[in-house]
Amino acid sequence: PSPDGRRVALSWKGDIYVLTVASGALEDVTNSAGTDSDPDWSPDGARIVFLSNRAGANPDLYTMRADGSDVQRITTTTTGSDTVNLYPRWSPDGSRIAFTMFEGSSVTGDIYIIRPDGTDRIQLTQTAGADRIPAWSRDGTRILFSSDREGVSYLYMMNADGSNPHRVGQWQATPADWSPDDSRLLIVASGPASSDIFAVDTDGTNPVNLTHD
């Protein structure tokens, strides 16, 4: 949802739509020839970052105003390149966007941050595995992510500058979200036959199963 909770950005049939919660009105705000997906709101609700292959290459990061105007490309993947950019997530202060870049191999990916105007790209992780699905803490000081750097996909956390990466307990999980006060995590943990949503402390302890599927 948008920061004020009044709108929801979603991807459907290759475009980005904005749903107005009160009225139920659904507006196609991209309507491009490519595939647009994975939208995320800026903290002030003015812009949306999203993925698109509209330039004919692998997915790149774009931003636009919430009404679909002023589209700006902030990463550039050339046609024929093996680089794939995924999982864009806006920082709480709006100054950075975190994303995963897969380069040279579909199974090797690292987390980067970049300014919304496409400048000052910084690599935060560098491992032989896939570091993906970054999730900023509410105060912007930490990033939660999933990584298979140990051969199995575990939950990890690091500082926003990439320092102090560490595993969050023994959770083989996909990051979901932080609690409003950053004291707890909401994670999706997969079992042999189903997945459940858990609330855990930031060190992975004191789990509470919220769904019991």
mmCIF file of N, CA and C in Angstrom, residues 52-182:
data_model
loop_
_atom_site.group_PDB
_atom_site.id
_atom_site.type_symbol
_atom_site.label_atom_id
_atom_site.label_comp_id
_atom_site.label_asym_id
_atom_site.label_seq_id
_atom_site.Cartn_x
_atom_site.Cartn_y
_atom_site.Cartn_z
ATOM 1 N N SER A 52 10.927 -3.126 -15.375
ATOM 2 C CA SER A 52 10.353 -3.178 -16.721
ATOM 3 C C SER A 52 11.407 -3.613 -17.730
ATOM 4 N N ASN A 53 10.953 -4.375 -18.730
ATOM 5 C CA ASN A 53 11.819 -4.728 -19.858
ATOM 6 C C ASN A 53 11.377 -3.988 -21.117
ATOM 7 N N ARG A 54 10.745 -2.833 -20.944
ATOM 8 C CA ARG A 54 10.200 -2.062 -22.071
ATOM 9 C C ARG A 54 11.262 -1.622 -23.073
ATOM 10 N N ALA A 55 12.535 -1.590 -22.628
ATOM 11 C CA ALA A 55 13.608 -1.181 -23.540
ATOM 12 C C ALA A 55 14.114 -2.337 -24.395
ATOM 13 N N GLY A 56 13.542 -3.529 -24.176
ATOM 14 C CA GLY A 56 13.912 -4.677 -24.986
ATOM 15 C C GLY A 56 14.994 -5.536 -24.398
ATOM 16 N N ALA A 57 15.508 -5.171 -23.238
ATOM 17 C CA ALA A 57 16.558 -5.941 -22.579
ATOM 18 C C ALA A 57 15.958 -6.675 -21.381
ATOM 19 N N ASN A 58 16.827 -7.172 -20.511
ATOM 20 C CA ASN A 58 16.350 -7.754 -19.265
ATOM 21 C C ASN A 58 15.776 -6.649 -18.380
ATOM 22 N N PRO A 59 15.071 -7.012 -17.295
ATOM 23 C CA PRO A 59 14.414 -5.983 -16.482
ATOM 24 C C PRO A 59 15.385 -4.947 -15.921
ATOM 25 N N ASP A 60 14.965 -3.689 -15.996
ATOM 26 C CA ASP A 60 15.678 -2.585 -15.373
ATOM 27 C C ASP A 60 14.769 -1.898 -14.378
ATOM 28 N N LEU A 61 15.375 -1.077 -13.516
ATOM 29 C CA LEU A 61 14.616 -0.304 -12.555
ATOM 30 C C LEU A 61 14.186 1.018 -13.178
ATOM 31 N N TYR A 62 12.939 1.367 -12.974
ATOM 32 C CA TYR A 62 12.373 2.641 -13.405
ATOM 33 C C TYR A 62 11.643 3.271 -12.225
ATOM 34 N N THR A 63 11.499 4.580 -12.252
ATOM 35 C CA THR A 63 10.589 5.256 -11.330
ATOM 36 C C THR A 63 9.608 6.090 -12.136
ATOM 37 N N MET A 64 8.484 6.389 -11.521
ATOM 38 C CA MET A 64 7.472 7.239 -12.148
ATOM 39 C C MET A 64 6.675 7.908 -11.047
ATOM 40 N N ARG A 65 5.974 8.988 -11.411
ATOM 41 C CA ARG A 65 5.017 9.562 -10.488
ATOM 42 C C ARG A 65 3.880 8.566 -10.286
ATOM 43 N N ALA A 66 3.149 8.729 -9.217
ATOM 44 C CA ALA A 66 2.099 7.766 -8.884
ATOM 45 C C ALA A 66 0.997 7.707 -9.930
ATOM 46 N N ASP A 67 0.894 8.746 -10.777
ATOM 47 C CA ASP A 67 -0.111 8.729 -11.840
ATOM 48 C C ASP A 67 0.435 8.169 -13.149
ATOM 49 N N GLY A 68 1.700 7.705 -13.134
ATOM 50 C CA GLY A 68 2.302 7.098 -14.315
ATOM 51 C C GLY A 68 3.106 8.050 -15.173
ATOM 52 N N SER A 69 3.154 9.319 -14.831
ATOM 53 C CA SER A 69 3.909 10.294 -15.615
ATOM 54 C C SER A 69 5.361 10.352 -15.148
ATOM 55 N N ASP A 70 6.169 11.069 -15.915
ATOM 56 C CA ASP A 70 7.573 11.315 -15.570
ATOM 57 C C ASP A 70 8.334 10.009 -15.309
ATOM 58 N N VAL A 71 8.288 9.088 -16.259
ATOM 59 C CA VAL A 71 8.989 7.810 -16.126
ATOM 60 C C VAL A 71 10.485 8.030 -16.326
ATOM 61 N N GLN A 72 11.276 7.512 -15.393
ATOM 62 C CA GLN A 72 12.729 7.650 -15.468
ATOM 63 C C GLN A 72 13.385 6.285 -15.292
ATOM 64 N N ARG A 73 14.290 5.958 -16.193
ATOM 65 C CA ARG A 73 15.043 4.706 -16.110
ATOM 66 C C ARG A 73 16.271 4.936 -15.240
ATOM 67 N N ILE A 74 16.472 4.094 -14.231
ATOM 68 C CA ILE A 74 17.586 4.350 -13.315
ATOM 69 C C ILE A 74 18.674 3.270 -13.357
ATOM 70 N N THR A 75 18.430 2.161 -14.039
ATOM 71 C CA THR A 75 19.503 1.220 -14.358
ATOM 72 C C THR A 75 19.428 0.924 -15.851
ATOM 73 N N THR A 76 20.552 0.536 -16.429
ATOM 74 C CA THR A 76 20.600 0.295 -17.872
ATOM 75 C C THR A 76 21.223 -1.062 -18.155
ATOM 76 N N THR A 77 20.415 -1.983 -18.654
ATOM 77 C CA THR A 77 20.868 -3.304 -19.071
ATOM 78 C C THR A 77 20.794 -3.367 -20.590
ATOM 79 N N THR A 78 21.897 -3.646 -21.242
ATOM 80 C CA THR A 78 21.917 -3.666 -22.699
ATOM 81 C C THR A 78 21.319 -4.957 -23.239
ATOM 82 N N THR A 79 20.781 -4.884 -24.435
ATOM 83 C CA THR A 79 20.221 -6.056 -25.089
ATOM 84 C C THR A 79 21.303 -7.120 -25.264
ATOM 85 N N GLY A 80 20.976 -8.354 -24.873
ATOM 86 C CA GLY A 80 21.942 -9.442 -24.959
ATOM 87 C C GLY A 80 22.757 -9.625 -23.694
ATOM 88 N N SER A 81 22.615 -8.704 -22.745
ATOM 89 C CA SER A 81 23.350 -8.810 -21.489
ATOM 90 C C SER A 81 22.758 -9.929 -20.640
ATOM 91 N N ASP A 82 23.603 -10.503 -19.761
ATOM 92 C CA ASP A 82 23.108 -11.522 -18.844
ATOM 93 C C ASP A 82 22.815 -10.933 -17.460
ATOM 94 N N THR A 83 22.729 -9.611 -17.374
ATOM 95 C CA THR A 83 22.415 -8.941 -16.119
ATOM 96 C C THR A 83 20.903 -8.839 -15.943
ATOM 97 N N VAL A 84 20.439 -9.179 -14.741
ATOM 98 C CA VAL A 84 19.017 -9.083 -14.414
ATOM 99 C C VAL A 84 18.883 -8.341 -13.085
ATOM 100 N N ASN A 85 18.081 -7.293 -13.051
ATOM 101 C CA ASN A 85 17.823 -6.532 -11.829
ATOM 102 C C ASN A 85 16.444 -6.875 -11.287
ATOM 103 N N LEU A 86 16.363 -7.137 -9.984
ATOM 104 C CA LEU A 86 15.112 -7.577 -9.372
ATOM 105 C C LEU A 86 14.935 -6.967 -7.981
ATOM 106 N N TYR A 87 13.711 -7.049 -7.471
ATOM 107 C CA TYR A 87 13.364 -6.743 -6.071
ATOM 108 C C TYR A 87 13.697 -5.311 -5.642
ATOM 109 N N PRO A 88 13.268 -4.280 -6.356
ATOM 110 C CA PRO A 88 13.551 -2.913 -5.901
ATOM 111 C C PRO A 88 12.742 -2.545 -4.662
ATOM 112 N N ARG A 89 13.425 -1.945 -3.684
ATOM 113 C CA ARG A 89 12.766 -1.548 -2.451
ATOM 114 C C ARG A 89 13.296 -0.187 -1.995
ATOM 115 N N TRP A 90 12.383 0.755 -1.801
ATOM 116 C CA TRP A 90 12.751 2.121 -1.448
ATOM 117 C C TRP A 90 13.128 2.211 0.030
ATOM 118 N N SER A 91 14.189 2.961 0.349
ATOM 119 C CA SER A 91 14.578 3.160 1.747
ATOM 120 C C SER A 91 13.568 4.073 2.436
ATOM 121 N N PRO A 92 13.459 3.982 3.763
ATOM 122 C CA PRO A 92 12.457 4.783 4.485
ATOM 123 C C PRO A 92 12.632 6.288 4.340
ATOM 124 N N ASP A 93 13.861 6.760 4.128
ATOM 125 C CA ASP A 93 14.063 8.202 3.971
ATOM 126 C C ASP A 93 14.005 8.654 2.511
ATOM 127 N N GLY A 94 13.797 7.698 1.597
ATOM 128 C CA GLY A 94 13.643 8.021 0.188
ATOM 129 C C GLY A 94 14.926 8.302 -0.567
ATOM 130 N N SER A 95 16.073 8.178 0.093
ATOM 131 C CA SER A 95 17.338 8.555 -0.543
ATOM 132 C C SER A 95 17.973 7.428 -1.345
ATOM 133 N N ARG A 96 17.562 6.191 -1.124
ATOM 134 C CA ARG A 96 18.184 5.045 -1.776
ATOM 135 C C ARG A 96 17.113 4.021 -2.172
ATOM 136 N N ILE A 97 17.454 3.223 -3.160
ATOM 137 C CA ILE A 97 16.644 2.071 -3.543
ATOM 138 C C ILE A 97 17.553 0.848 -3.489
ATOM 139 N N ALA A 98 17.156 -0.161 -2.738
ATOM 140 C CA ALA A 98 17.904 -1.423 -2.686
ATOM 141 C C ALA A 98 17.332 -2.373 -3.728
ATOM 142 N N PHE A 99 18.213 -3.173 -4.332
ATOM 143 C CA PHE A 99 17.760 -4.154 -5.315
ATOM 144 C C PHE A 99 18.808 -5.251 -5.442
ATOM 145 N N THR A 100 18.424 -6.347 -6.081
ATOM 146 C CA THR A 100 19.353 -7.434 -6.359
ATOM 147 C C THR A 100 19.730 -7.421 -7.838
ATOM 148 N N MET A 101 21.032 -7.536 -8.096
ATOM 149 C CA MET A 101 21.510 -7.664 -9.466
ATOM 150 C C MET A 101 22.095 -9.059 -9.665
ATOM 151 N N PHE A 102 21.504 -9.812 -10.578
ATOM 152 C CA PHE A 102 22.054 -11.088 -10.995
ATOM 153 C C PHE A 102 22.902 -10.823 -12.231
ATOM 154 N N GLU A 103 24.167 -11.189 -12.175
ATOM 155 C CA GLU A 103 25.066 -10.871 -13.271
ATOM 156 C C GLU A 103 25.974 -12.056 -13.571
ATOM 157 N N GLY A 104 25.913 -12.553 -14.807
ATOM 158 C CA GLY A 104 26.792 -13.636 -15.229
ATOM 159 C C GLY A 104 26.264 -15.018 -14.915
ATOM 160 N N SER A 105 25.303 -15.110 -14.022
ATOM 161 C CA SER A 105 24.722 -16.410 -13.675
ATOM 162 C C SER A 105 23.378 -16.173 -13.026
ATOM 163 N N SER A 106 22.421 -16.985 -13.380
ATOM 164 C CA SER A 106 21.087 -16.824 -12.810
ATOM 165 C C SER A 106 21.035 -17.232 -11.347
ATOM 166 N N VAL A 107 22.085 -17.874 -10.835
ATOM 167 C CA VAL A 107 22.083 -18.330 -9.445
ATOM 168 C C VAL A 107 22.993 -17.490 -8.560
ATOM 169 N N THR A 108 23.641 -16.473 -9.116
ATOM 170 C CA THR A 108 24.516 -15.615 -8.332
ATOM 171 C C THR A 108 24.011 -14.185 -8.401
ATOM 172 N N GLY A 109 23.670 -13.627 -7.246
ATOM 173 C CA GLY A 109 23.137 -12.276 -7.217
ATOM 174 C C GLY A 109 23.592 -11.547 -5.971
ATOM 175 N N ASP A 110 23.772 -10.242 -6.079
ATOM 176 C CA ASP A 110 24.195 -9.419 -4.950
ATOM 177 C C ASP A 110 23.251 -8.246 -4.770
ATOM 178 N N ILE A 111 23.242 -7.702 -3.571
ATOM 179 C CA ILE A 111 22.380 -6.579 -3.246
ATOM 180 C C ILE A 111 23.147 -5.270 -3.429
ATOM 181 N N TYR A 112 22.507 -4.329 -4.088
ATOM 182 C CA TYR A 112 23.050 -2.995 -4.338
ATOM 183 C C TYR A 112 22.077 -1.955 -3.799
ATOM 184 N N ILE A 113 22.586 -0.748 -3.606
ATOM 185 C CA ILE A 113 21.724 0.402 -3.395
ATOM 186 C C ILE A 113 22.075 1.453 -4.439
ATOM 187 N N ILE A 114 21.100 2.268 -4.789
ATOM 188 C CA ILE A 114 21.286 3.285 -5.818
ATOM 189 C C ILE A 114 20.392 4.474 -5.475
ATOM 190 N N ARG A 115 20.797 5.664 -5.865
ATOM 191 C CA ARG A 115 19.935 6.824 -5.664
ATOM 192 C C ARG A 115 18.769 6.785 -6.659
ATOM 193 N N PRO A 116 17.650 7.406 -6.323
ATOM 194 C CA PRO A 116 16.487 7.370 -7.224
ATOM 195 C C PRO A 116 16.723 8.016 -8.585
ATOM 196 N N ASP A 117 17.789 8.808 -8.715
ATOM 197 C CA ASP A 117 18.095 9.381 -10.028
ATOM 198 C C ASP A 117 19.076 8.513 -10.816
ATOM 199 N N GLY A 118 19.428 7.336 -10.275
ATOM 200 C CA GLY A 118 20.296 6.403 -10.978
ATOM 201 C C GLY A 118 21.778 6.582 -10.703
ATOM 202 N N THR A 119 22.159 7.493 -9.831
ATOM 203 C CA THR A 119 23.565 7.735 -9.526
ATOM 204 C C THR A 119 23.986 6.996 -8.255
ATOM 205 N N ASP A 120 25.294 6.949 -8.052
ATOM 206 C CA ASP A 120 25.883 6.474 -6.789
ATOM 207 C C ASP A 120 25.462 5.040 -6.453
ATOM 208 N N ARG A 121 25.623 4.136 -7.413
ATOM 209 C CA ARG A 121 25.316 2.720 -7.151
ATOM 210 C C ARG A 121 26.414 2.105 -6.297
ATOM 211 N N ILE A 122 26.018 1.417 -5.232
ATOM 212 C CA ILE A 122 26.965 0.823 -4.289
ATOM 213 C C ILE A 122 26.606 -0.643 -4.086
ATOM 214 N N GLN A 123 27.593 -1.517 -4.202
ATOM 215 C CA GLN A 123 27.385 -2.940 -3.967
ATOM 216 C C GLN A 123 27.528 -3.231 -2.473
ATOM 217 N N LEU A 124 26.522 -3.882 -1.894
ATOM 218 C CA LEU A 124 26.537 -4.171 -0.458
ATOM 219 C C LEU A 124 26.966 -5.590 -0.131
ATOM 220 N N THR A 125 26.683 -6.544 -0.996
ATOM 221 C CA THR A 125 27.058 -7.933 -0.737
ATOM 222 C C THR A 125 27.859 -8.463 -1.921
ATOM 223 N N GLN A 126 28.680 -9.464 -1.651
ATOM 224 C CA GLN A 126 29.466 -10.104 -2.702
ATOM 225 C C GLN A 126 29.764 -11.532 -2.273
ATOM 226 N N THR A 127 28.905 -12.441 -2.694
ATOM 227 C CA THR A 127 29.056 -13.842 -2.320
ATOM 228 C C THR A 127 28.845 -14.714 -3.547
ATOM 229 N N ALA A 128 29.116 -15.999 -3.371
ATOM 230 C CA ALA A 128 28.929 -16.948 -4.473
ATOM 231 C C ALA A 128 27.476 -17.368 -4.634
ATOM 232 N N GLY A 129 26.642 -17.000 -3.680
ATOM 233 C CA GLY A 129 25.244 -17.381 -3.743
ATOM 234 C C GLY A 129 24.369 -16.259 -4.256
ATOM 235 N N ALA A 130 23.076 -16.389 -4.001
ATOM 236 C CA ALA A 130 22.094 -15.387 -4.418
ATOM 237 C C ALA A 130 21.574 -14.666 -3.187
ATOM 238 N N ASP A 131 21.895 -13.385 -3.078
ATOM 239 C CA ASP A 131 21.365 -12.521 -2.024
ATOM 240 C C ASP A 131 20.206 -11.744 -2.624
ATOM 241 N N ARG A 132 19.028 -11.853 -2.061
ATOM 242 C CA ARG A 132 17.852 -11.327 -2.749
ATOM 243 C C ARG A 132 16.786 -10.855 -1.762
ATOM 244 N N ILE A 133 15.795 -10.182 -2.313
ATOM 245 C CA ILE A 133 14.605 -9.696 -1.608
ATOM 246 C C ILE A 133 14.985 -8.832 -0.402
ATOM 247 N N PRO A 134 15.654 -7.703 -0.621
ATOM 248 C CA PRO A 134 16.006 -6.831 0.492
ATOM 249 C C PRO A 134 14.777 -6.176 1.118
ATOM 250 N N ALA A 135 14.832 -6.005 2.438
ATOM 251 C CA ALA A 135 13.734 -5.351 3.167
ATOM 252 C C ALA A 135 14.341 -4.415 4.197
ATOM 253 N N TRP A 136 14.099 -3.115 4.034
ATOM 254 C CA TRP A 136 14.661 -2.114 4.934
ATOM 255 C C TRP A 136 13.960 -2.126 6.293
ATOM 256 N N SER A 137 14.730 -1.920 7.357
ATOM 257 C CA SER A 137 14.112 -1.656 8.656
ATOM 258 C C SER A 137 13.428 -0.297 8.600
ATOM 259 N N ARG A 138 12.494 -0.065 9.517
ATOM 260 C CA ARG A 138 11.728 1.185 9.483
ATOM 261 C C ARG A 138 12.624 2.408 9.697
ATOM 262 N N ASP A 139 13.689 2.242 10.485
ATOM 263 C CA ASP A 139 14.584 3.374 10.720
ATOM 264 C C ASP A 139 15.684 3.484 9.667
ATOM 265 N N GLY A 140 15.710 2.557 8.707
ATOM 266 C CA GLY A 140 16.646 2.630 7.596
ATOM 267 C C GLY A 140 18.068 2.227 7.912
ATOM 268 N N THR A 141 18.319 1.650 9.077
ATOM 269 C CA THR A 141 19.690 1.319 9.467
ATOM 270 C C THR A 141 20.087 -0.108 9.130
ATOM 271 N N ARG A 142 19.110 -0.976 8.840
ATOM 272 C CA ARG A 142 19.405 -2.381 8.580
ATOM 273 C C ARG A 142 18.598 -2.873 7.384
ATOM 274 N N ILE A 143 19.114 -3.941 6.771
ATOM 275 C CA ILE A 143 18.429 -4.568 5.632
ATOM 276 C C ILE A 143 18.345 -6.067 5.886
ATOM 277 N N LEU A 144 17.163 -6.587 5.788
ATOM 278 C CA LEU A 144 16.905 -8.014 5.894
ATOM 279 C C LEU A 144 16.912 -8.591 4.485
ATOM 280 N N PHE A 145 17.452 -9.788 4.317
ATOM 281 C CA PHE A 145 17.458 -10.390 2.984
ATOM 282 C C PHE A 145 17.576 -11.907 3.092
ATOM 283 N N SER A 146 17.310 -12.565 1.988
ATOM 284 C CA SER A 146 17.430 -14.016 1.890
ATOM 285 C C SER A 146 18.681 -14.352 1.099
ATOM 286 N N SER A 147 19.406 -15.397 1.517
ATOM 287 C CA SER A 147 20.625 -15.782 0.806
ATOM 288 C C SER A 147 20.842 -17.284 0.907
ATOM 289 N N ASP A 148 21.355 -17.856 -0.199
ATOM 290 C CA ASP A 148 21.732 -19.268 -0.190
ATOM 291 C C ASP A 148 23.252 -19.411 -0.201
ATOM 292 N N ARG A 149 23.966 -18.434 0.338
ATOM 293 C CA ARG A 149 25.430 -18.439 0.352
ATOM 294 C C ARG A 149 26.012 -19.632 1.089
ATOM 295 N N GLU A 150 25.224 -20.274 1.944
ATOM 296 C CA GLU A 150 25.672 -21.472 2.653
ATOM 297 C C GLU A 150 25.109 -22.743 2.042
ATOM 298 N N GLY A 151 24.540 -22.620 0.856
ATOM 299 C CA GLY A 151 23.983 -23.788 0.174
ATOM 300 C C GLY A 151 22.509 -23.981 0.408
ATOM 301 N N VAL A 152 21.972 -23.345 1.452
ATOM 302 C CA VAL A 152 20.545 -23.384 1.775
ATOM 303 C C VAL A 152 20.075 -21.946 1.951
ATOM 304 N N SER A 153 18.861 -21.649 1.569
ATOM 305 C CA SER A 153 18.363 -20.280 1.655
ATOM 306 C C SER A 153 17.969 -19.943 3.089
ATOM 307 N N TYR A 154 18.809 -19.138 3.751
ATOM 308 C CA TYR A 154 18.545 -18.681 5.112
ATOM 309 C C TYR A 154 18.217 -17.199 5.108
ATOM 310 N N LEU A 155 17.676 -16.750 6.221
ATOM 311 C CA LEU A 155 17.394 -15.343 6.440
ATOM 312 C C LEU A 155 18.634 -14.662 7.011
ATOM 313 N N TYR A 156 18.988 -13.501 6.452
ATOM 314 C CA TYR A 156 20.160 -12.745 6.896
ATOM 315 C C TYR A 156 19.769 -11.300 7.169
ATOM 316 N N MET A 157 20.664 -10.626 7.909
ATOM 317 C CA MET A 157 20.506 -9.207 8.180
ATOM 318 C C MET A 157 21.870 -8.543 8.076
ATOM 319 N N MET A 158 21.893 -7.282 7.643
ATOM 320 C CA MET A 158 23.135 -6.511 7.600
ATOM 321 C C MET A 158 22.811 -5.054 7.876
ATOM 322 N N ASN A 159 23.842 -4.286 8.188
ATOM 323 C CA ASN A 159 23.666 -2.848 8.290
ATOM 324 C C ASN A 159 23.413 -2.273 6.904
ATOM 325 N N ALA A 160 22.860 -1.070 6.848
ATOM 326 C CA ALA A 160 22.480 -0.479 5.563
ATOM 327 C C ALA A 160 23.674 -0.166 4.673
ATOM 328 N N ASP A 161 24.885 -0.173 5.242
ATOM 329 C CA ASP A 161 26.087 0.031 4.430
ATOM 330 C C ASP A 161 26.741 -1.281 4.021
ATOM 331 N N GLY A 162 26.073 -2.423 4.327
ATOM 332 C CA GLY A 162 26.585 -3.736 3.959
ATOM 333 C C GLY A 162 27.448 -4.393 5.004
ATOM 334 N N SER A 163 27.751 -3.686 6.087
ATOM 335 C CA SER A 163 28.590 -4.258 7.134
ATOM 336 C C SER A 163 27.788 -5.187 8.042
ATOM 337 N N ASN A 164 28.510 -6.031 8.760
ATOM 338 C CA ASN A 164 27.939 -6.948 9.753
ATOM 339 C C ASN A 164 26.828 -7.840 9.204
ATOM 340 N N PRO A 165 27.042 -8.514 8.072
ATOM 341 C CA PRO A 165 26.026 -9.470 7.614
ATOM 342 C C PRO A 165 26.021 -10.698 8.519
ATOM 343 N N HIS A 166 24.850 -11.132 8.920
ATOM 344 C CA HIS A 166 24.769 -12.307 9.798
ATOM 345 C C HIS A 166 23.423 -12.995 9.615
ATOM 346 N N ARG A 167 23.451 -14.273 9.893
ATOM 347 C CA ARG A 167 22.247 -15.072 9.739
ATOM 348 C C ARG A 167 21.297 -14.809 10.902
ATOM 349 N N VAL A 168 20.015 -14.806 10.604
ATOM 350 C CA VAL A 168 18.983 -14.624 11.629
ATOM 351 C C VAL A 168 18.534 -16.000 12.097
ATOM 352 N N GLY A 169 19.193 -16.503 13.121
ATOM 353 C CA GLY A 169 18.866 -17.827 13.633
ATOM 354 C C GLY A 169 19.033 -18.906 12.590
ATOM 355 N N GLN A 170 18.158 -19.879 12.628
ATOM 356 C CA GLN A 170 18.204 -21.012 11.700
ATOM 357 C C GLN A 170 17.047 -20.978 10.707
ATOM 358 N N TRP A 171 16.494 -19.795 10.491
ATOM 359 C CA TRP A 171 15.295 -19.712 9.661
ATOM 360 C C TRP A 171 15.616 -19.840 8.180
ATOM 361 N N GLN A 172 15.046 -20.865 7.569
ATOM 362 C CA GLN A 172 15.081 -21.010 6.113
ATOM 363 C C GLN A 172 13.809 -20.330 5.609
ATOM 364 N N ALA A 173 13.955 -19.037 5.310
ATOM 365 C CA ALA A 173 12.764 -18.221 5.120
ATOM 366 C C ALA A 173 12.995 -17.142 4.083
ATOM 367 N N THR A 174 11.903 -16.534 3.669
ATOM 368 C CA THR A 174 11.927 -15.386 2.777
ATOM 369 C C THR A 174 11.524 -14.157 3.574
ATOM 370 N N PRO A 175 12.289 -13.064 3.523
ATOM 371 C CA PRO A 175 11.924 -11.871 4.284
ATOM 372 C C PRO A 175 10.541 -11.366 3.909
ATOM 373 N N ALA A 176 9.821 -10.876 4.876
ATOM 374 C CA ALA A 176 8.517 -10.290 4.605
ATOM 375 C C ALA A 176 8.481 -8.832 5.038
ATOM 376 N N ASP A 177 8.674 -8.573 6.334
ATOM 377 C CA ASP A 177 8.545 -7.196 6.790
ATOM 378 C C ASP A 177 9.053 -7.060 8.214
ATOM 379 N N TRP A 178 9.198 -5.800 8.616
ATOM 380 C CA TRP A 178 9.582 -5.448 9.979
ATOM 381 C C TRP A 178 8.354 -4.925 10.720
ATOM 382 N N SER A 179 8.358 -5.081 12.031
ATOM 383 C CA SER A 179 7.310 -4.461 12.839
ATOM 384 C C SER A 179 7.505 -2.945 12.842
ATOM 385 N N PRO A 180 6.484 -2.171 13.168
ATOM 386 C CA PRO A 180 6.611 -0.706 13.140
ATOM 387 C C PRO A 180 7.736 -0.149 14.009
ATOM 388 N N ASP A 181 8.065 -0.847 15.100
ATOM 389 C CA ASP A 181 9.141 -0.356 15.979
ATOM 390 C C ASP A 181 10.462 -1.093 15.752
ATOM 391 N N ASP A 182 10.547 -1.917 14.707
ATOM 392 C CA ASP A 182 11.762 -2.658 14.343
ATOM 393 C C ASP A 182 12.195 -3.698 15.378
#
